PDB file of C-alpha atoms and ligand atoms in Angstrom:
ATOM      1  CA  MET C   1       0.170  -0.033   0.152  1.00  0.00           C
ATOM      2  CA  ASN C   2       1.259   3.339  -0.659  1.00  0.00           C
ATOM      3  CA  PRO C   3       1.831   6.129   2.017  1.00  0.00           C
ATOM      4  CA  ARG C   4      -1.071   7.971   0.427  1.00  0.00           C
ATOM      5  CA  ASP C   5      -3.217   5.126   0.495  1.00  0.00           C
ATOM      6  CA  GLU C   6      -2.203   4.208   4.190  1.00  0.00           C
ATOM      7  CA  ALA C   7      -3.082   7.842   5.414  1.00  0.00           C
ATOM      8  CA  GLU C   8      -6.276   7.663   4.177  1.00  0.00           C
ATOM      9  CA  GLN C   9      -7.162   4.292   5.562  1.00  0.00           C
ATOM     10  CA  THR C  10      -6.151   5.757   9.023  1.00  0.00           C
ATOM     11  CA  ALA C  11      -7.472   9.102   8.746  1.00  0.00           C
ATOM     12  CA  MET C  12     -11.122   7.820   6.966  1.00  0.00           C
ATOM     13  CA  THR C  13     -13.456   6.670   9.555  1.00  0.00           C
ATOM     14  CA  LEU C  14     -16.258   7.233   6.507  1.00  0.00           C
ATOM     15  CA  SER C  15     -18.834   8.888   9.302  1.00  0.00           C
ATOM     16  CA  SER C  16     -21.034  10.614   6.638  1.00  0.00           C
ATOM     17  CA  HIS C  17     -22.166   9.813   3.391  1.00  0.00           C
ATOM     18  CA  TRP C  18     -23.763  11.641   0.544  1.00  0.00           C
ATOM     19  CA  ILE C  19     -25.998   9.353  -1.970  1.00  0.00           C
ATOM     20  CA  VAL C  20     -26.642  11.544  -5.160  1.00  0.00           C
ATOM     21  CA  GLY C  21     -29.043   9.857  -7.262  1.00  0.00           C
ATOM     22  CA  PRO C  22     -32.638   8.864  -5.340  1.00  0.00           C
ATOM     23  CA  GLY C  23     -33.172   5.655  -7.540  1.00  0.00           C
ATOM     24  CA  ALA C  24     -33.901   2.217  -6.257  1.00  0.00           C
ATOM     25  CA  LEU C  25     -30.286   1.779  -5.932  1.00  0.00           C
ATOM     26  CA  GLY C  26     -29.556   5.200  -4.310  1.00  0.00           C
ATOM     27  CA  ARG C  27     -32.094   4.494  -1.838  1.00  0.00           C
ATOM     28  CA  LEU C  28     -31.277   1.155  -0.925  1.00  0.00           C
ATOM     29  CA  ILE C  29     -27.324   2.009  -0.363  1.00  0.00           C
ATOM     30  CA  ALA C  30     -28.835   5.221   1.830  1.00  0.00           C
ATOM     31  CA  LEU C  31     -31.492   3.189   3.851  1.00  0.00           C
ATOM     32  CA  ARG C  32     -29.057   0.446   4.489  1.00  0.00           C
ATOM     33  CA  LEU C  33     -25.966   2.700   5.562  1.00  0.00           C
ATOM     34  CA  THR C  34     -28.183   4.850   7.667  1.00  0.00           C
ATOM     35  CA  ASP C  35     -28.238   2.884  10.888  1.00  0.00           C
ATOM     36  CA  HIS C  36     -24.620   2.746  10.724  1.00  0.00           C
ATOM     37  CA  ALA C  37     -23.375   6.576   9.945  1.00  0.00           C
ATOM     38  CA  ARG C  38     -24.716   9.591   8.490  1.00  0.00           C
ATOM     39  CA  ALA C  39     -26.055   9.351   5.405  1.00  0.00           C
ATOM     40  CA  THR C  40     -27.795  12.202   3.427  1.00  0.00           C
ATOM     41  CA  LEU C  41     -29.783  11.301   0.499  1.00  0.00           C
ATOM     42  CA  VAL C  42     -29.572  13.840  -2.309  1.00  0.00           C
ATOM     43  CA  GLY C  43     -31.766  14.543  -5.543  1.00  0.00           C
ATOM     44  CA  ARG C  44     -32.489  16.954  -8.244  1.00  0.00           C
ATOM     45  CA  ARG C  45     -35.801  17.693  -6.695  1.00  0.00           C
ATOM     46  CA  PRO C  46     -35.906  17.069  -2.808  1.00  0.00           C
ATOM     47  CA  PRO C  47     -36.169  13.284  -2.025  1.00  0.00           C
ATOM     48  CA  SER C  48     -38.666  12.366   1.004  1.00  0.00           C
ATOM     49  CA  PRO C  49     -36.853  12.030   4.105  1.00  0.00           C
ATOM     50  CA  ILE C  50     -39.237   9.303   5.261  1.00  0.00           C
ATOM     51  CA  GLN C  51     -38.317   6.152   3.505  1.00  0.00           C
ATOM     52  CA  ARG C  52     -39.551   2.724   3.498  1.00  0.00           C
ATOM     53  CA  LEU C  53     -37.499  -0.498   2.416  1.00  0.00           C
ATOM     54  CA  LEU C  54     -39.036  -3.980   1.920  1.00  0.00           C
ATOM     55  CA  THR C  55     -36.345  -6.435   2.442  1.00  0.00           C
ATOM     56  CA  PRO C  56     -35.589  -9.684   0.672  1.00  0.00           C
ATOM     57  CA  GLU C  57     -36.427 -11.710   3.784  1.00  0.00           C
ATOM     58  CA  GLY C  58     -40.110  -9.689   3.751  1.00  0.00           C
ATOM     59  CA  GLU C  59     -39.594  -7.098   6.454  1.00  0.00           C
ATOM     60  CA  THR C  60     -40.185  -3.457   6.008  1.00  0.00           C
ATOM     61  CA  LEU C  61     -37.871  -0.845   7.491  1.00  0.00           C
ATOM     62  CA  THR C  62     -38.598   2.517   7.775  1.00  0.00           C
ATOM     63  CA  ARG C  63     -36.365   5.132   8.278  1.00  0.00           C
ATOM     64  CA  ARG C  64     -36.059   8.957   8.257  1.00  0.00           C
ATOM     65  CA  LEU C  65     -32.866   9.732   5.932  1.00  0.00           C
ATOM     66  CA  ALA C  66     -31.141  13.378   5.928  1.00  0.00           C
ATOM     67  CA  VAL C  67     -32.283  14.700   2.407  1.00  0.00           C
ATOM     68  CA  ALA C  68     -30.627  17.439   0.215  1.00  0.00           C
ATOM     69  CA  VAL C  69     -31.148  19.087  -3.235  1.00  0.00           C
ATOM     70  CA  ILE C  70     -28.165  19.038  -5.537  1.00  0.00           C
ATOM     71  CA  GLY C  71     -28.681  22.708  -6.650  1.00  0.00           C
ATOM     72  CA  ALA C  72     -28.605  23.802  -2.783  1.00  0.00           C
ATOM     73  CA  LEU C  73     -26.136  21.562  -0.852  1.00  0.00           C
ATOM     74  CA  PRO C  74     -25.550  21.339   2.723  1.00  0.00           C
ATOM     75  CA  ASP C  75     -22.624  23.667   4.079  1.00  0.00           C
ATOM     76  CA  GLU C  76     -20.617  20.334   5.401  1.00  0.00           C
ATOM     77  CA  THR C  77     -18.049  17.924   3.743  1.00  0.00           C
ATOM     78  CA  PRO C  78     -19.112  14.394   3.507  1.00  0.00           C
ATOM     79  CA  ALA C  79     -16.465  11.609   4.177  1.00  0.00           C
ATOM     80  CA  ILE C  80     -17.494  10.360   0.507  1.00  0.00           C
ATOM     81  CA  VAL C  81     -19.593  10.861  -1.902  1.00  0.00           C
ATOM     82  CA  HIS C  82     -21.704   7.922  -3.834  1.00  0.00           C
ATOM     83  CA  LEU C  83     -23.340   8.938  -7.047  1.00  0.00           C
ATOM     84  CA  THR C  84     -25.887   6.591  -8.398  1.00  0.00           C
ATOM     85  CA  THR C  85     -27.395   8.620 -10.903  1.00  0.00           C
ATOM     86  CA  LYS C  86     -27.541   7.025 -14.923  1.00  0.00           C
ATOM     87  CA  ALA C  87     -24.380   6.979 -16.542  1.00  0.00           C
ATOM     88  CA  THR C  88     -26.319   9.801 -18.669  1.00  0.00           C
ATOM     89  CA  THR C  89     -26.544  12.341 -15.802  1.00  0.00           C
ATOM     90  CA  ALA C  90     -23.716  11.231 -14.059  1.00  0.00           C
ATOM     91  CA  LEU C  91     -20.906  13.810 -15.523  1.00  0.00           C
ATOM     92  CA  ALA C  92     -23.506  16.435 -14.848  1.00  0.00           C
ATOM     93  CA  ALA C  93     -24.193  15.875 -11.717  1.00  0.00           C
ATOM     94  CA  CYS C  94     -19.760  15.504 -10.868  1.00  0.00           C
ATOM     95  CA  ASP C  95     -19.547  19.140 -12.345  1.00  0.00           C
ATOM     96  CA  THR C  96     -22.068  20.408  -9.939  1.00  0.00           C
ATOM     97  CA  LEU C  97     -20.533  18.582  -6.980  1.00  0.00           C
ATOM     98  CA  ALA C  98     -17.099  19.553  -7.987  1.00  0.00           C
ATOM     99  CA  ARG C  99     -18.049  23.148  -7.352  1.00  0.00           C
ATOM    100  CA  ALA C 100     -19.503  22.575  -3.998  1.00  0.00           C
ATOM    101  CA  LEU C 101     -16.930  20.020  -2.339  1.00  0.00           C
ATOM    102  CA  PRO C 102     -13.471  20.231  -1.474  1.00  0.00           C
ATOM    103  CA  ALA C 103     -10.992  18.908  -4.343  1.00  0.00           C
ATOM    104  CA  ASP C 104     -10.151  15.871  -2.340  1.00  0.00           C
ATOM    105  CA  THR C 105     -13.255  14.373  -1.490  1.00  0.00           C
ATOM    106  CA  PRO C 106     -13.763  10.550  -2.099  1.00  0.00           C
ATOM    107  CA  LEU C 107     -16.264   9.558  -5.208  1.00  0.00           C
ATOM    108  CA  VAL C 108     -17.517   5.977  -5.539  1.00  0.00           C
ATOM    109  CA  LEU C 109     -19.594   5.571  -8.915  1.00  0.00           C
ATOM    110  CA  TRP C 110     -22.395   3.230  -9.219  1.00  0.00           C
ATOM    111  CA  GLN C 111     -23.021   3.625 -12.705  1.00  0.00           C
ATOM    112  CA  ASN C 112     -23.787   0.545 -15.112  1.00  0.00           C
ATOM    113  CA  GLY C 113     -21.853   0.687 -18.327  1.00  0.00           C
ATOM    114  CA  VAL C 114     -18.073   1.691 -19.254  1.00  0.00           C
ATOM    115  CA  GLY C 115     -17.327   5.153 -20.134  1.00  0.00           C
ATOM    116  CA  SER C 116     -18.711   7.431 -17.646  1.00  0.00           C
ATOM    117  CA  GLN C 117     -16.782   6.385 -14.798  1.00  0.00           C
ATOM    118  CA  GLN C 118     -13.285   7.256 -17.044  1.00  0.00           C
ATOM    119  CA  ALA C 119     -14.148  10.162 -17.898  1.00  0.00           C
ATOM    120  CA  ILE C 120     -15.421  11.251 -14.088  1.00  0.00           C
ATOM    121  CA  ALA C 121     -12.000  10.194 -13.143  1.00  0.00           C
ATOM    122  CA  ARG C 122     -10.158  12.159 -15.422  1.00  0.00           C
ATOM    123  CA  ARG C 123     -12.142  15.269 -14.427  1.00  0.00           C
ATOM    124  CA  TRP C 124     -12.556  14.575 -10.453  1.00  0.00           C
ATOM    125  CA  SER C 125      -9.459  16.000  -8.548  1.00  0.00           C
ATOM    126  CA  GLY C 126     -10.124  13.651  -5.334  1.00  0.00           C
ATOM    127  CA  PRO C 127     -10.000   9.620  -5.238  1.00  0.00           C
ATOM    128  CA  VAL C 128     -12.499   8.089  -7.469  1.00  0.00           C
ATOM    129  CA  LEU C 129     -13.640   4.613  -6.815  1.00  0.00           C
ATOM    130  CA  CYS C 130     -15.953   2.399  -8.794  1.00  0.00           C
ATOM    131  CA  ALA C 131     -18.539   0.167  -7.376  1.00  0.00           C
ATOM    132  CA  SER C 132     -20.050  -3.036  -9.912  1.00  0.00           C
ATOM    133  CA  THR C 133     -23.122  -4.477  -7.643  1.00  0.00           C
ATOM    134  CA  THR C 134     -25.604  -7.368  -8.561  1.00  0.00           C
ATOM    135  CA  GLU C 135     -27.654  -6.005  -5.816  1.00  0.00           C
ATOM    136  CA  GLY C 136     -31.311  -5.657  -7.002  1.00  0.00           C
ATOM    137  CA  ALA C 137     -33.643  -2.913  -6.182  1.00  0.00           C
ATOM    138  CA  HIS C 138     -36.620  -1.554  -7.618  1.00  0.00           C
ATOM    139  CA  VAL C 139     -38.733   1.630  -6.292  1.00  0.00           C
ATOM    140  CA  GLN C 140     -42.608   2.090  -5.648  1.00  0.00           C
ATOM    141  CA  GLY C 141     -43.302   5.700  -5.848  1.00  0.00           C
ATOM    142  CA  ASP C 142     -41.279   8.204  -4.037  1.00  0.00           C
ATOM    143  CA  LEU C 143     -41.587   6.545  -0.415  1.00  0.00           C
ATOM    144  CA  GLN C 144     -40.474   2.747  -1.216  1.00  0.00           C
ATOM    145  CA  VAL C 145     -37.817   0.682  -2.172  1.00  0.00           C
ATOM    146  CA  THR C 146     -37.889  -3.152  -2.636  1.00  0.00           C
ATOM    147  CA  HIS C 147     -34.862  -4.722  -2.151  1.00  0.00           C
ATOM    148  CA  ALA C 148     -35.355  -7.927  -4.179  1.00  0.00           C
ATOM    149  CA  GLY C 149     -32.584  -9.573  -3.696  1.00  0.00           C
ATOM    150  CA  HIS C 150     -29.145  -9.842  -1.548  1.00  0.00           C
ATOM    151  CA  GLY C 151     -26.020  -9.158  -4.103  1.00  0.00           C
ATOM    152  CA  HIS C 152     -22.256  -8.731  -4.076  1.00  0.00           C
ATOM    153  CA  THR C 153     -20.791  -5.438  -4.650  1.00  0.00           C
ATOM    154  CA  PHE C 154     -17.024  -5.090  -5.724  1.00  0.00           C
ATOM    155  CA  ILE C 155     -15.190  -1.712  -5.241  1.00  0.00           C
ATOM    156  CA  GLY C 156     -11.948  -0.630  -6.861  1.00  0.00           C
ATOM    157  CA  ALA C 157     -10.094   2.498  -8.537  1.00  0.00           C
ATOM    158  CA  LEU C 158      -9.635   1.731 -11.835  1.00  0.00           C
ATOM    159  CA  ASP C 159      -5.888   2.749 -11.518  1.00  0.00           C
ATOM    160  CA  GLY C 160      -5.627   0.309  -8.886  1.00  0.00           C
ATOM    161  CA  ARG C 161      -5.192   3.455  -6.133  1.00  0.00           C
ATOM    162  CA  HIS C 162      -6.695   3.944  -3.188  1.00  0.00           C
ATOM    163  CA  GLY C 163      -7.053   0.480  -1.787  1.00  0.00           C
ATOM    164  CA  GLY C 164      -7.499   1.768   2.170  1.00  0.00           C
ATOM    165  CA  LEU C 165     -10.465   3.509   1.038  1.00  0.00           C
ATOM    166  CA  ALA C 166     -12.072   1.002  -1.382  1.00  0.00           C
ATOM    167  CA  SER C 167     -11.620  -1.520   1.665  1.00  0.00           C
ATOM    168  CA  GLN C 168     -12.713   0.445   4.444  1.00  0.00           C
ATOM    169  CA  LEU C 169     -15.812   1.328   1.928  1.00  0.00           C
ATOM    170  CA  ALA C 170     -16.347  -2.400   1.321  1.00  0.00           C
ATOM    171  CA  ASP C 171     -16.233  -3.268   5.159  1.00  0.00           C
ATOM    172  CA  ASP C 172     -19.022  -0.129   6.090  1.00  0.00           C
ATOM    173  CA  LEU C 173     -21.286  -1.407   3.321  1.00  0.00           C
ATOM    174  CA  SER C 174     -20.661  -4.843   4.430  1.00  0.00           C
ATOM    175  CA  LEU C 175     -21.618  -4.179   7.855  1.00  0.00           C
ATOM    176  CA  ALA C 176     -24.394  -2.330   6.808  1.00  0.00           C
ATOM    177  CA  GLY C 177     -26.023  -5.567   4.828  1.00  0.00           C
ATOM    178  CA  LEU C 178     -24.769  -5.134   1.721  1.00  0.00           C
ATOM    179  CA  PRO C 179     -21.313  -7.480   1.301  1.00  0.00           C
ATOM    180  CA  SER C 180     -19.039  -5.555  -0.706  1.00  0.00           C
ATOM    181  CA  GLU C 181     -15.281  -6.625  -1.451  1.00  0.00           C
ATOM    182  CA  LEU C 182     -11.972  -4.639  -2.414  1.00  0.00           C
ATOM    183  CA  VAL C 183     -10.864  -5.891  -6.044  1.00  0.00           C
ATOM    184  CA  ASP C 184      -7.832  -4.978  -7.753  1.00  0.00           C
ATOM    185  CA  ASP C 185      -9.481  -5.653 -11.359  1.00  0.00           C
ATOM    186  CA  ILE C 186     -12.539  -3.075 -11.329  1.00  0.00           C
ATOM    187  CA  GLY C 187     -12.414  -2.292 -14.980  1.00  0.00           C
ATOM    188  CA  VAL C 188     -12.874  -6.301 -16.018  1.00  0.00           C
ATOM    189  CA  ARG C 189     -15.653  -6.397 -13.258  1.00  0.00           C
ATOM    190  CA  LEU C 190     -17.590  -3.596 -14.825  1.00  0.00           C
ATOM    191  CA  TRP C 191     -17.314  -5.251 -18.509  1.00  0.00           C
ATOM    192  CA  ARG C 192     -18.379  -8.140 -17.261  1.00  0.00           C
ATOM    193  CA  LYS C 193     -21.325  -6.543 -15.614  1.00  0.00           C
ATOM    194  CA  LEU C 194     -21.973  -4.620 -18.945  1.00  0.00           C
ATOM    195  CA  ALA C 195     -21.749  -7.977 -20.729  1.00  0.00           C
ATOM    196  CA  VAL C 196     -24.819  -9.580 -18.478  1.00  0.00           C
ATOM    197  CA  ASN C 197     -26.621  -6.482 -18.929  1.00  0.00           C
ATOM    198  CA  ALA C 198     -26.277  -6.269 -22.759  1.00  0.00           C
ATOM    199  CA  ALA C 199     -27.274  -9.817 -23.056  1.00  0.00           C
ATOM    200  CA  ILE C 200     -30.357  -9.128 -20.860  1.00  0.00           C
ATOM    201  CA  ASN C 201     -31.514  -5.826 -20.888  1.00  0.00           C
ATOM    202  CA  PRO C 202     -32.439  -4.415 -24.170  1.00  0.00           C
ATOM    203  CA  LEU C 203     -34.602  -7.644 -24.794  1.00  0.00           C
ATOM    204  CA  VAL C 204     -36.643  -7.629 -21.891  1.00  0.00           C
ATOM    205  CA  ALA C 205     -37.000  -3.845 -22.328  1.00  0.00           C
ATOM    206  CA  HIS C 206     -38.319  -4.818 -26.165  1.00  0.00           C
ATOM    207  CA  PHE C 207     -40.434  -7.578 -25.409  1.00  0.00           C
ATOM    208  CA  GLY C 208     -41.571  -6.263 -22.314  1.00  0.00           C
ATOM    209  CA  ILE C 209     -40.810  -9.546 -20.199  1.00  0.00           C
ATOM    210  CA  THR C 210     -39.354 -10.748 -17.022  1.00  0.00           C
ATOM    211  CA  ASN C 211     -35.736 -11.747 -17.126  1.00  0.00           C
ATOM    212  CA  GLY C 212     -37.012 -15.578 -16.496  1.00  0.00           C
ATOM    213  CA  GLU C 213     -38.990 -15.412 -19.383  1.00  0.00           C
ATOM    214  CA  LEU C 214     -35.806 -14.873 -21.790  1.00  0.00           C
ATOM    215  CA  ARG C 215     -35.442 -18.922 -21.142  1.00  0.00           C
ATOM    216  CA  ASN C 216     -38.260 -19.264 -23.548  1.00  0.00           C
ATOM    217  CA  PRO C 217     -38.705 -19.718 -26.921  1.00  0.00           C
ATOM    218  CA  PRO C 218     -38.317 -17.372 -28.992  1.00  0.00           C
ATOM    219  CA  TYR C 219     -36.237 -15.023 -26.894  1.00  0.00           C
ATOM    220  CA  ARG C 220     -33.763 -17.739 -25.725  1.00  0.00           C
ATOM    221  CA  LEU C 221     -32.286 -17.401 -29.430  1.00  0.00           C
ATOM    222  CA  HIS C 222     -32.345 -13.795 -29.385  1.00  0.00           C
ATOM    223  CA  VAL C 223     -29.969 -14.234 -26.116  1.00  0.00           C
ATOM    224  CA  GLU C 224     -27.535 -16.510 -27.643  1.00  0.00           C
ATOM    225  CA  ALA C 225     -27.497 -14.275 -30.523  1.00  0.00           C
ATOM    226  CA  MET C 226     -26.075 -11.796 -28.600  1.00  0.00           C
ATOM    227  CA  ILE C 227     -23.965 -13.515 -26.370  1.00  0.00           C
ATOM    228  CA  GLU C 228     -22.329 -14.618 -29.417  1.00  0.00           C
ATOM    229  CA  GLU C 229     -21.188 -11.325 -30.661  1.00  0.00           C
ATOM    230  CA  ILE C 230     -20.491 -10.094 -27.067  1.00  0.00           C
ATOM    231  CA  ALA C 231     -18.464 -13.055 -26.896  1.00  0.00           C
ATOM    232  CA  ALA C 232     -16.639 -12.386 -29.620  1.00  0.00           C
ATOM    233  CA  ILE C 233     -15.958  -8.673 -28.661  1.00  0.00           C
ATOM    234  CA  MET C 234     -14.957  -9.504 -24.821  1.00  0.00           C
ATOM    235  CA  ALA C 235     -12.378 -11.824 -26.592  1.00  0.00           C
ATOM    236  CA  ALA C 236     -11.024  -9.308 -29.045  1.00  0.00           C
ATOM    237  CA  GLU C 237     -10.599  -6.937 -25.625  1.00  0.00           C
ATOM    238  CA  SER C 238      -9.122  -9.169 -23.494  1.00  0.00           C
ATOM    239  CA  VAL C 239     -12.013  -9.747 -20.908  1.00  0.00           C
ATOM    240  CA  THR C 240     -12.190 -13.231 -19.409  1.00  0.00           C
ATOM    241  CA  PRO C 241     -15.627 -14.270 -18.120  1.00  0.00           C
ATOM    242  CA  PRO C 242     -15.395 -15.150 -14.484  1.00  0.00           C
ATOM    243  CA  GLU C 243     -15.800 -18.535 -14.721  1.00  0.00           C
ATOM    244  CA  GLY C 244     -15.034 -20.939 -17.750  1.00  0.00           C
ATOM    245  CA  ASP C 245     -13.599 -19.890 -21.275  1.00  0.00           C
ATOM    246  CA  GLY C 246     -15.025 -17.980 -24.247  1.00  0.00           C
ATOM    247  CA  ILE C 247     -18.133 -18.093 -25.321  1.00  0.00           C
ATOM    248  CA  ASP C 248     -19.187 -21.111 -23.083  1.00  0.00           C
ATOM    249  CA  GLY C 249     -17.878 -19.117 -20.101  1.00  0.00           C
ATOM    250  CA  TRP C 250     -20.311 -16.237 -21.135  1.00  0.00           C
ATOM    251  CA  ARG C 251     -23.536 -18.290 -21.708  1.00  0.00           C
ATOM    252  CA  GLN C 252     -22.474 -19.635 -17.968  1.00  0.00           C
ATOM    253  CA  LEU C 253     -22.787 -16.233 -16.758  1.00  0.00           C
ATOM    254  CA  VAL C 254     -25.742 -14.666 -18.665  1.00  0.00           C
ATOM    255  CA  TRP C 255     -28.100 -17.532 -17.656  1.00  0.00           C
ATOM    256  CA  GLN C 256     -27.238 -17.879 -14.288  1.00  0.00           C
ATOM    257  CA  VAL C 257     -27.984 -14.323 -13.905  1.00  0.00           C
ATOM    258  CA  VAL C 258     -31.189 -14.953 -16.020  1.00  0.00           C
ATOM    259  CA  ASP C 259     -32.391 -17.389 -13.458  1.00  0.00           C
ATOM    260  CA  ALA C 260     -31.067 -15.769 -10.194  1.00  0.00           C
ATOM    261  CA  THR C 261     -33.258 -12.765 -11.506  1.00  0.00           C
ATOM    262  CA  ALA C 262     -36.023 -14.722 -13.244  1.00  0.00           C
ATOM    263  CA  ASN C 263     -39.182 -12.640 -11.068  1.00  0.00           C
ATOM    264  CA  ASN C 264     -37.352  -9.161 -11.980  1.00  0.00           C
ATOM    265  CA  LEU C 265     -38.120  -6.452 -14.315  1.00  0.00           C
ATOM    266  CA  ALA C 266     -34.464  -5.529 -15.293  1.00  0.00           C
ATOM    267  CA  SER C 267     -33.595  -1.929 -15.011  1.00  0.00           C
ATOM    268  CA  MET C 268     -34.185  -1.269 -18.495  1.00  0.00           C
ATOM    269  CA  LEU C 269     -37.584  -2.191 -19.035  1.00  0.00           C
ATOM    270  CA  GLN C 270     -38.694  -0.185 -15.747  1.00  0.00           C
ATOM    271  CA  ASP C 271     -36.803   2.579 -17.531  1.00  0.00           C
ATOM    272  CA  VAL C 272     -39.201   1.948 -20.669  1.00  0.00           C
ATOM    273  CA  MET C 273     -42.052   1.515 -18.987  1.00  0.00           C
ATOM    274  CA  ALA C 274     -41.550   4.683 -16.783  1.00  0.00           C
ATOM    275  CA  GLY C 275     -40.816   6.519 -19.821  1.00  0.00           C
ATOM    276  CA  ARG C 276     -37.291   7.550 -18.751  1.00  0.00           C
ATOM    277  CA  PRO C 277     -34.293   7.763 -20.909  1.00  0.00           C
ATOM    278  CA  THR C 278     -32.608   3.769 -21.194  1.00  0.00           C
ATOM    279  CA  GLU C 279     -29.049   3.348 -20.581  1.00  0.00           C
ATOM    280  CA  HIS C 280     -28.451   2.227 -24.336  1.00  0.00           C
ATOM    281  CA  GLU C 281     -25.408   4.134 -24.763  1.00  0.00           C
ATOM    282  CA  ALA C 282     -23.730   3.185 -21.619  1.00  0.00           C
ATOM    283  CA  ILE C 283     -24.226  -0.318 -22.264  1.00  0.00           C
ATOM    284  CA  LEU C 284     -24.373  -1.046 -25.996  1.00  0.00           C
ATOM    285  CA  GLY C 285     -22.417   1.813 -26.983  1.00  0.00           C
ATOM    286  CA  PRO C 286     -18.771   0.552 -25.901  1.00  0.00           C
ATOM    287  CA  LEU C 287     -19.440  -3.013 -27.189  1.00  0.00           C
ATOM    288  CA  LEU C 288     -20.355  -1.318 -30.485  1.00  0.00           C
ATOM    289  CA  ALA C 289     -17.239   0.862 -30.384  1.00  0.00           C
ATOM    290  CA  ALA C 290     -15.216  -2.200 -29.624  1.00  0.00           C
ATOM    291  CA  ALA C 291     -16.791  -4.039 -32.483  1.00  0.00           C
ATOM    292  CA  ARG C 292     -15.714  -1.375 -34.877  1.00  0.00           C
ATOM    293  CA  ARG C 293     -11.915  -1.465 -33.270  1.00  0.00           C
ATOM    294  CA  HIS C 294     -11.625  -5.083 -34.011  1.00  0.00           C
ATOM    295  CA  GLU C 295     -13.678  -5.066 -37.079  1.00  0.00           C
ATOM    296  CA  LEU C 296     -16.266  -7.528 -35.765  1.00  0.00           C
ATOM    297  CA  SER C 297     -20.133  -8.466 -36.376  1.00  0.00           C
ATOM    298  CA  ALA C 298     -22.358  -6.824 -34.250  1.00  0.00           C
ATOM    299  CA  GLU C 299     -25.300  -6.870 -35.683  1.00  0.00           C
ATOM    300  CA  HIS C 300     -27.648  -7.567 -33.287  1.00  0.00           C
ATOM    301  CA  ILE C 301     -26.724  -5.343 -30.880  1.00  0.00           C
ATOM    302  CA  GLN C 302     -26.451  -2.426 -33.512  1.00  0.00           C
ATOM    303  CA  MET C 303     -29.966  -3.411 -34.081  1.00  0.00           C
ATOM    304  CA  HIS C 304     -31.235  -3.130 -30.184  1.00  0.00           C
ATOM    305  CA  PHE C 305     -28.997   0.275 -30.015  1.00  0.00           C
ATOM    306  CA  ARG C 306     -31.052   1.655 -32.844  1.00  0.00           C
ATOM    307  CA  TYR C 307     -34.368   0.373 -31.548  1.00  0.00           C
ATOM    308  CA  LEU C 308     -33.692   2.041 -28.083  1.00  0.00           C
ATOM    309  CA  ALA C 309     -32.177   5.221 -29.770  1.00  0.00           C
ATOM    310  CA  ALA C 310     -35.406   5.705 -31.956  1.00  0.00           C
ATOM    311  CA  ARG C 311     -37.451   5.282 -29.079  1.00  0.00           C
ATOM    312  CA  GLN C 312     -36.165   7.923 -27.008  1.00  0.00           C
ATOM    313  CA  SER C 313     -35.851  10.554 -29.791  1.00  0.00           C
ATOM    314  CA  THR C 314     -40.098   9.886 -30.194  1.00  0.00           C
TER     315      THR C 314
HETATM  316  O1  LIG G   1     -28.647  -5.494 -13.449  1.00  0.00           O
HETATM  317  C1  LIG G   1     -29.728  -5.649 -13.933  1.00  0.00           C
HETATM  318  C2  LIG G   1     -30.578  -4.975 -14.507  1.00  0.00           C
HETATM  319  O2  LIG G   1     -31.644  -5.364 -14.021  1.00  0.00           O
HETATM  320  O3  LIG G   1     -30.175  -3.734 -14.941  1.00  0.00           O
HETATM  321  C3  LIG G   1     -29.991  -7.354 -14.252  1.00  0.00           C
HETATM  322  C4  LIG G   1     -31.342  -7.841 -13.512  1.00  0.00           C
HETATM  323  C5  LIG G   1     -28.398  -8.516 -14.270  1.00  0.00           C
HETATM  324  C6  LIG G   1     -30.556  -7.456 -15.747  1.00  0.00           C
HETATM  325  O4  LIG G   1     -29.493  -7.310 -16.669  1.00  0.00           O
END
């Protein structure tokens, strides 16, 4: 560990967290952390301070959170800021935060996809961590969030620095009920999650089905076609699946996630149903760019990208 990281580890208590982006994940993090640290939920509009969490075990937890709006931030310095907005609005939110916070404030990025993290890491002057999570959550209105299933969160910096801070954050999140671990290859973890999101989300968003319905014909064939293109792109980018080799490893991973989240409405389908912009640029954009770089066919990925882009512009 380098001396700066060591100093961070001892100096940092992470006693106060700002969670910027009061969607399902942001509210889940705030509600889980608030029994252990000061957690402030920050939105573009004032989030409701009273929030209910339905746990995977069927409990209902009601908590009063500190809340703030991004345009009028409190005059205090958080130990760490969690950015849980969509990838599309993350950079703008960071620019606003940068004007209000000390330059060395640590930031943790929870965005899906690949690309927004690199752009923010280049702009933010303090430590930047990335988180890749399989926690599943969805909201019911402004007051309630359902923690649909327990997952796991990987945390690390893209350049491998700030190990002390990342490990402290992983401990704090784990203690709060969100099992987390420090990893030294967060870039690879982000690509793996992107691969899974790309194979599932555009299809369920297009057909309006649960993740589990992808196992049935004719959807199954669409998933397989996506996996084929994704596996070739991942191989060209030297990103390996977590288990197994090549396309078989990616198949195994995608179908495992489909089984584990069978009853879920994926985030992209929730966005479509709510009339919100989808994250197709953050999830499919990097795959298309890589396919172009390596001169690979990405016909199906392209088709889904066009469909989602056209939906948004109407
Ligand atoms: O992460 C997801 C999402 O809903 O965005 C899963 C459930 C893995 C589907 O891609």
